[in-house]
PDB file of C-alpha atoms and ligand atoms in Angstrom:
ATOM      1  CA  UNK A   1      10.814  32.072  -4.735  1.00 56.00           C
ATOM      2  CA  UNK A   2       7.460  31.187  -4.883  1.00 73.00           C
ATOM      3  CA  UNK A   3       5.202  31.115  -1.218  1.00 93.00           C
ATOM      4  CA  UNK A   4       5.869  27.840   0.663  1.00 96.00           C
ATOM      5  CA  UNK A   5       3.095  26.481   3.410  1.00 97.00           C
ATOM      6  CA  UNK A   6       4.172  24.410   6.540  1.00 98.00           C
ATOM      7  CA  UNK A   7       2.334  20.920   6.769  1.00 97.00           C
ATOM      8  CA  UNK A   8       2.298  18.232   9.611  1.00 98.00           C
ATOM      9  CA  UNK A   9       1.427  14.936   8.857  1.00 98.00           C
ATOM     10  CA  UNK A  10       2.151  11.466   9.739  1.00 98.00           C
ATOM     11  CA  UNK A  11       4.314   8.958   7.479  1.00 98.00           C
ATOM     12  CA  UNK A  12       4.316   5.322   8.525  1.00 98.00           C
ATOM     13  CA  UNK A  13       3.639   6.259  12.012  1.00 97.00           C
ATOM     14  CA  UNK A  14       6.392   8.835  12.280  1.00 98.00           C
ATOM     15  CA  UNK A  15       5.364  12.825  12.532  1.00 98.00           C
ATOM     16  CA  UNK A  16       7.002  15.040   9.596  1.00 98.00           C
ATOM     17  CA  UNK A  17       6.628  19.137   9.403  1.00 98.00           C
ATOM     18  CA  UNK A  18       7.880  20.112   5.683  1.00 98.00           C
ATOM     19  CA  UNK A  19       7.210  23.518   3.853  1.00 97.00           C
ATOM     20  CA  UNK A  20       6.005  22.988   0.438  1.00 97.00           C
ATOM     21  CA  UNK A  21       3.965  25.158  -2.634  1.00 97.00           C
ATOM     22  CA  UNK A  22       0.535  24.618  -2.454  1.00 97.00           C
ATOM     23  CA  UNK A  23       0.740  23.273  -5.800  1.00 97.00           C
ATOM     24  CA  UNK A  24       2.863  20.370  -4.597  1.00 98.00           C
ATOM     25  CA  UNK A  25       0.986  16.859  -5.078  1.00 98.00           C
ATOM     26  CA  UNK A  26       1.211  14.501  -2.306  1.00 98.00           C
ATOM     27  CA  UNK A  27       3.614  12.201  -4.733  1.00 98.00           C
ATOM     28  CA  UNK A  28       5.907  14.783  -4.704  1.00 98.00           C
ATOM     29  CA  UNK A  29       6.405  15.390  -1.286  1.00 98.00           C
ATOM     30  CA  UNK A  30       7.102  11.770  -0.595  1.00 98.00           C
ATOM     31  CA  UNK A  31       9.834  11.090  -3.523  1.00 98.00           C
ATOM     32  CA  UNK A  32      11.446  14.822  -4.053  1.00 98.00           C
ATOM     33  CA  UNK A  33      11.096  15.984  -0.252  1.00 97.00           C
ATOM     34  CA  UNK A  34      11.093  13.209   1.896  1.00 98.00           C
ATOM     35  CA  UNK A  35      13.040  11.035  -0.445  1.00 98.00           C
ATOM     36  CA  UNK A  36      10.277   7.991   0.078  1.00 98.00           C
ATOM     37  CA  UNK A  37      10.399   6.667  -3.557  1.00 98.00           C
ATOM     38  CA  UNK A  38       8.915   3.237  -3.014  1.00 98.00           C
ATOM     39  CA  UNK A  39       6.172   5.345  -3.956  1.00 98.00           C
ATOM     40  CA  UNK A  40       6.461   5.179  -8.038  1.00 98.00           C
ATOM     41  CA  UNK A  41       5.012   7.225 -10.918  1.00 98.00           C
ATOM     42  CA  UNK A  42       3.672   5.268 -13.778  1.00 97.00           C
ATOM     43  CA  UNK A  43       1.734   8.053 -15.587  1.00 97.00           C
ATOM     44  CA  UNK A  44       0.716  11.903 -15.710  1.00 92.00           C
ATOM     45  CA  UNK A  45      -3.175  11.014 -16.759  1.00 95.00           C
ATOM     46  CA  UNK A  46      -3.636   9.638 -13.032  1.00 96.00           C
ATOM     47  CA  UNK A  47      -4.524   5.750 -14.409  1.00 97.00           C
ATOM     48  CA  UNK A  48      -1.808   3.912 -13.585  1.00 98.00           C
ATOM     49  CA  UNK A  49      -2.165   3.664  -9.489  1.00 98.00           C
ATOM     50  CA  UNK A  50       1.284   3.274  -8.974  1.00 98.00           C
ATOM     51  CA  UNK A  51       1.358   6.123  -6.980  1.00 98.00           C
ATOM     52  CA  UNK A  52      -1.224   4.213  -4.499  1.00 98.00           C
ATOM     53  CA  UNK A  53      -0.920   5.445  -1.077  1.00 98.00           C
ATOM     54  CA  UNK A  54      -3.005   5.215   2.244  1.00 98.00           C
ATOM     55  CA  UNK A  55      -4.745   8.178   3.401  1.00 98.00           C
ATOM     56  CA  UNK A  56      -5.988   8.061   6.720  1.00 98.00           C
ATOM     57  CA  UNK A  57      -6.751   4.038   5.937  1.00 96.00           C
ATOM     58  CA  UNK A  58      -8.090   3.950   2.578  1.00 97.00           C
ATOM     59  CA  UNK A  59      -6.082   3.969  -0.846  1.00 98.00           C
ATOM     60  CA  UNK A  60      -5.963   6.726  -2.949  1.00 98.00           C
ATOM     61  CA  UNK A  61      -3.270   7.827  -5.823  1.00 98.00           C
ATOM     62  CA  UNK A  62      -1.012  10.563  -4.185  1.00 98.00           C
ATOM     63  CA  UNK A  63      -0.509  12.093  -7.751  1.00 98.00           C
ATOM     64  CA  UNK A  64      -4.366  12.976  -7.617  1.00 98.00           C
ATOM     65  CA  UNK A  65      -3.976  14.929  -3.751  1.00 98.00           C
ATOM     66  CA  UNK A  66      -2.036  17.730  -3.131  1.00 98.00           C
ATOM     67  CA  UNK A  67       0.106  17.365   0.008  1.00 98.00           C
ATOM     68  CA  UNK A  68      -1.435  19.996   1.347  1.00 98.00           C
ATOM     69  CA  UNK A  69      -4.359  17.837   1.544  1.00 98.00           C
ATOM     70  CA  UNK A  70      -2.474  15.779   3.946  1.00 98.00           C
ATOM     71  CA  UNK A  71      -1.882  18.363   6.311  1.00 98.00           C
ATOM     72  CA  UNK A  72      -2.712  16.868   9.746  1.00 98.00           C
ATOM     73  CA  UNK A  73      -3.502  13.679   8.293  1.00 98.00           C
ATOM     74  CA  UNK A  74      -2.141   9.738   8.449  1.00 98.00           C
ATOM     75  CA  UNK A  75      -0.189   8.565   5.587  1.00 98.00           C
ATOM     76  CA  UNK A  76       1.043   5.160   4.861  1.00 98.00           C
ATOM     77  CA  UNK A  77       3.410   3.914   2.637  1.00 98.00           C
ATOM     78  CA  UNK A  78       4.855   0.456   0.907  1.00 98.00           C
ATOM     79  CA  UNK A  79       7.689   1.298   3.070  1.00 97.00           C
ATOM     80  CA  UNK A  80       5.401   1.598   5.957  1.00 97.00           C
ATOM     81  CA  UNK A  81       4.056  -2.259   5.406  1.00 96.00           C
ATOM     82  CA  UNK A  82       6.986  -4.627   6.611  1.00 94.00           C
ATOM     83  CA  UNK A  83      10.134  -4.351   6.563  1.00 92.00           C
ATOM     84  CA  UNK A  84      13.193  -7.154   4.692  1.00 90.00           C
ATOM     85  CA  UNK A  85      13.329  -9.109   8.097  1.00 94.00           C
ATOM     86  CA  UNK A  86       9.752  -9.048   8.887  1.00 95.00           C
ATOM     87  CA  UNK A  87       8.063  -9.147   5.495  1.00 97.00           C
ATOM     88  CA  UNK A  88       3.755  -7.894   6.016  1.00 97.00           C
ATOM     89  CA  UNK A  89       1.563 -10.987   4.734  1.00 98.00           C
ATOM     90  CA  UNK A  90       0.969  -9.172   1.557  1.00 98.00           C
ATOM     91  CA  UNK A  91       4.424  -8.691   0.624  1.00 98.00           C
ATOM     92  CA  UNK A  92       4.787 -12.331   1.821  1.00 97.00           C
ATOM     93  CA  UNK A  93       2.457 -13.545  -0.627  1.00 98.00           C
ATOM     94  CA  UNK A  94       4.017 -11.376  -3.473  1.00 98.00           C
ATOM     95  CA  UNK A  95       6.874 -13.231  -2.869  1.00 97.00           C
ATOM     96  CA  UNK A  96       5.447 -16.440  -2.127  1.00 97.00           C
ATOM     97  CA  UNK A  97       3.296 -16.655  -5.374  1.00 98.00           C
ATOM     98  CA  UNK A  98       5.338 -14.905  -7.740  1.00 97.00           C
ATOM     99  CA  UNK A  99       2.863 -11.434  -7.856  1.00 97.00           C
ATOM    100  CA  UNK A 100       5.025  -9.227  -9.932  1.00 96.00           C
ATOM    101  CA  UNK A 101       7.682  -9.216 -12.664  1.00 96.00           C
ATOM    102  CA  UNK A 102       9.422  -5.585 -13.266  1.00 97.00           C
ATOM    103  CA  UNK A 103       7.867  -4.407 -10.099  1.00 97.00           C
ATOM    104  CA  UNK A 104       7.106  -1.221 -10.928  1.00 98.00           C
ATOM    105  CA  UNK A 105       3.489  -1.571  -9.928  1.00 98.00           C
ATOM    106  CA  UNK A 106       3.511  -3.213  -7.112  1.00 98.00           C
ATOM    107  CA  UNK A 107       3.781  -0.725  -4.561  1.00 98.00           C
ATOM    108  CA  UNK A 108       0.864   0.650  -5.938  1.00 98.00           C
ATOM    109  CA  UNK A 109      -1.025  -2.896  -5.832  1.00 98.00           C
ATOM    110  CA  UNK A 110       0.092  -3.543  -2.299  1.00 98.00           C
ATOM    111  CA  UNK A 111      -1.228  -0.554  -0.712  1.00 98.00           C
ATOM    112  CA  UNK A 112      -4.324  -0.994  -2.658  1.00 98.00           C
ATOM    113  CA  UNK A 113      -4.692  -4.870  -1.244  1.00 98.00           C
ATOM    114  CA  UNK A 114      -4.327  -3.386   1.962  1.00 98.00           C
ATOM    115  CA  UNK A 115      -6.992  -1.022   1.975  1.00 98.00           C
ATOM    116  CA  UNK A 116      -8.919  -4.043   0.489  1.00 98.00           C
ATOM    117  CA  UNK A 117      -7.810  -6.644   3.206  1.00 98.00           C
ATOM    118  CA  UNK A 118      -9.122  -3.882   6.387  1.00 97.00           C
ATOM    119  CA  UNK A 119     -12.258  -3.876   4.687  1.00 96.00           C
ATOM    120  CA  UNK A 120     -13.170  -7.086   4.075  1.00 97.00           C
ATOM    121  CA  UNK A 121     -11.223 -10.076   5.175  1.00 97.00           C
ATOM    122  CA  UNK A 122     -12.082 -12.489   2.694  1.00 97.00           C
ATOM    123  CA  UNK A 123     -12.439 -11.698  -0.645  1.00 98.00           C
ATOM    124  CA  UNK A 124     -13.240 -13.570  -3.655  1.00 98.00           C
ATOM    125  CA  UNK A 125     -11.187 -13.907  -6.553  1.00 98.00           C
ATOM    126  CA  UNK A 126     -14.044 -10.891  -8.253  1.00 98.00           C
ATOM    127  CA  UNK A 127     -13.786  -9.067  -5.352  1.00 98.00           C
ATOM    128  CA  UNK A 128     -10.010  -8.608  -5.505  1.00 98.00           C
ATOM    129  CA  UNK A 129      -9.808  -8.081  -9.325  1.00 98.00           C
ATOM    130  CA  UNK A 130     -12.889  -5.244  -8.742  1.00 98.00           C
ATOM    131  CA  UNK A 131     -10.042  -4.071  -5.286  1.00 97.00           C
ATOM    132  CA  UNK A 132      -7.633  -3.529  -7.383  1.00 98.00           C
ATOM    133  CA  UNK A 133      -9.128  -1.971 -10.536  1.00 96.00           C
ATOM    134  CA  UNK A 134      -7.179   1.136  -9.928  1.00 96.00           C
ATOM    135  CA  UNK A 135      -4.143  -0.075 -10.630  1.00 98.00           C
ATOM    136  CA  UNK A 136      -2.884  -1.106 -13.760  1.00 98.00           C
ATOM    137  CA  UNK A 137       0.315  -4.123 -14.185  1.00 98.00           C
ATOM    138  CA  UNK A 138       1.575  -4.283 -17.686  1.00 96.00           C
ATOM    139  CA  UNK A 139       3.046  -7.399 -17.063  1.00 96.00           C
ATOM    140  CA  UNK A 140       2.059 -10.519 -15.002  1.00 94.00           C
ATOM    141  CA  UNK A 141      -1.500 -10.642 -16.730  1.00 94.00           C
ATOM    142  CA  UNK A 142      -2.799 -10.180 -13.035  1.00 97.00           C
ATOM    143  CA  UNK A 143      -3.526 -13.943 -11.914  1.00 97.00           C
ATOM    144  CA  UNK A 144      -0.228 -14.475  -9.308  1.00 98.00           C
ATOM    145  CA  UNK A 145      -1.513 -10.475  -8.226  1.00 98.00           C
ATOM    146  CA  UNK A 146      -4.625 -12.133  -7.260  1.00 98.00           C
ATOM    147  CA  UNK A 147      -2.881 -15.068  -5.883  1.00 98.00           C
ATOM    148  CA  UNK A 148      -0.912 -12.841  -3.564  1.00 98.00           C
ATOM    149  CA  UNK A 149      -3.652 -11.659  -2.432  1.00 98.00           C
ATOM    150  CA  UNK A 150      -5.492 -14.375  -1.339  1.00 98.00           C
ATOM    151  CA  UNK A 151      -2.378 -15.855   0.200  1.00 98.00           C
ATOM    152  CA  UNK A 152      -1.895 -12.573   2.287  1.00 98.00           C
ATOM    153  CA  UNK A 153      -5.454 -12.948   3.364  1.00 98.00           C
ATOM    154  CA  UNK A 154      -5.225 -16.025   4.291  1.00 97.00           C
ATOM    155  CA  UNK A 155      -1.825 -15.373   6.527  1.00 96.00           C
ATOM    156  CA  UNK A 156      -3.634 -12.807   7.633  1.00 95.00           C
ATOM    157  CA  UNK A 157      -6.772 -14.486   8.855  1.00 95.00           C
ATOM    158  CA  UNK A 158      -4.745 -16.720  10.776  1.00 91.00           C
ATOM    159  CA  UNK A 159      -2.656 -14.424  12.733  1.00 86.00           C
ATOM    160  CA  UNK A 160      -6.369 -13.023  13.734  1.00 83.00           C
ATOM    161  CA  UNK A 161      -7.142 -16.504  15.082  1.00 74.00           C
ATOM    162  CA  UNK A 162      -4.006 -18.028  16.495  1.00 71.00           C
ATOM    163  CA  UNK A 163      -4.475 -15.834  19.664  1.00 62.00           C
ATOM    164  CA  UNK A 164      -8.073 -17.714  19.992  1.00 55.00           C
ATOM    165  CA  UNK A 165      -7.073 -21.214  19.235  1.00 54.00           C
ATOM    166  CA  UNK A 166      -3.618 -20.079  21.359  1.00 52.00           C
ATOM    167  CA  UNK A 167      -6.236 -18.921  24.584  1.00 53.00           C
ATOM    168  CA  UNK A 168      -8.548 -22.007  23.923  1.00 55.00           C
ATOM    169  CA  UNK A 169      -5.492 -24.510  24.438  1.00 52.00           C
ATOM    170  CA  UNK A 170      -4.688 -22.952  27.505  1.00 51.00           C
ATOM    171  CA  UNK A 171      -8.245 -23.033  28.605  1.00 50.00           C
ATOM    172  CA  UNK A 172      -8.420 -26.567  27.468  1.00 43.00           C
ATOM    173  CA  UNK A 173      -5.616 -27.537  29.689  1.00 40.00           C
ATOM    174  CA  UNK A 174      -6.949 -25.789  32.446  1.00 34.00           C
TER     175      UNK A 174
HETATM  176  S1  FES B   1       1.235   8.053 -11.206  1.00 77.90           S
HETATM  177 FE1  FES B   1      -0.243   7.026 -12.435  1.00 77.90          FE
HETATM  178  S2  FES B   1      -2.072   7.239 -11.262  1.00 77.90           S
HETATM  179 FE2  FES B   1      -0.608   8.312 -10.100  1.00 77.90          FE
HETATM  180  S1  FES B   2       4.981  -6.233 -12.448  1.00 77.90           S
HETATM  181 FE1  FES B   2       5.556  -4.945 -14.118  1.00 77.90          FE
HETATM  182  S2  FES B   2       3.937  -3.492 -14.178  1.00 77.90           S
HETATM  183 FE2  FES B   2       3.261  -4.940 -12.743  1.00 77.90          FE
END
């Protein structure tokens, strides 16, 4: 059997240990190991970004790291963004505006749009096209992707600013 290495690392807030060959790509430890396969494969050329994964905050394709890489480190997951009863804004806005047909990249976009969201708030329309270069859709032509988006952003811009508008009422009826 060939040499296995012990990792820690931390999936969707929740601390794993696995052993794994140092060969083992990060994709593989979340489907095969850890059984996580909202994370999908699309490709073997590393193009496709359905594989798209946070690292530590910021999207990258977990068929281009090896787990190994992780070791230590903060992983996030589609299954890490909401959950069925308490959709995040970006799945939310998948739904809402129709963002995917077969669904087989959008995992892959939604990570992405998160990473894009944290770093900047309010996008244009170029700005989430250029956000989500990496990952390819071969079938809604991209337009409801980038209206998910924007609805998530929005959602999401709001939750920011009901606690201010919530505190200035009170303050108001002080
Ligand atoms: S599976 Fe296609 S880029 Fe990772
Ligand atoms: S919804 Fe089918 S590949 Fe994007």
């Amino acid at each position: 059997m060939s040499e296995t290495i012990s990792l820690s690392l931390t999936i969707n807030g929740k601390p794993h240990t696995v052993d794994v060959e140092p060969r083992t790509l990060l994709v593989h430890l979340l489907r095969d190991t850890l059984q996580m396969t909202g994370t999908h494969i699309g490709c073997d050329t590393s193009q496709c970004g359905a594989c798209t994964v946070l690292l530590n905050g910021s999207a990258v394709k977990s068929c281009t790291v090896l787990a190994v890489q992780a070791d230590g480190e903060q992983v996030t997951t589609v299954e890490g963004l909401g959950t069925l009863e308490n959709l995040h804004p970006i799945q939310q806005g998948f739904w809402e505006k129709h963002g995917l047909q077969c669904g087989f990249c959008t995992p892959g976009v939604m990570m992405a749009a998160t990473d894009l969201l944290a770093h900047n708030p309010n996008p244009t329309e170029e700005e989430i096209r250029d956000g989500l270069e990496g990952v390819l859709c071969r079938c809604t032509g991209y337009q409801n992707i980038v209206r998910a988006v924007q609805y998530a952003a929005q959602q999401m811009n709001q939750q920011v600013g009901e606690p201010e508008v919530a505190a200035e009422a009170e303050g108001g009826r002080g």
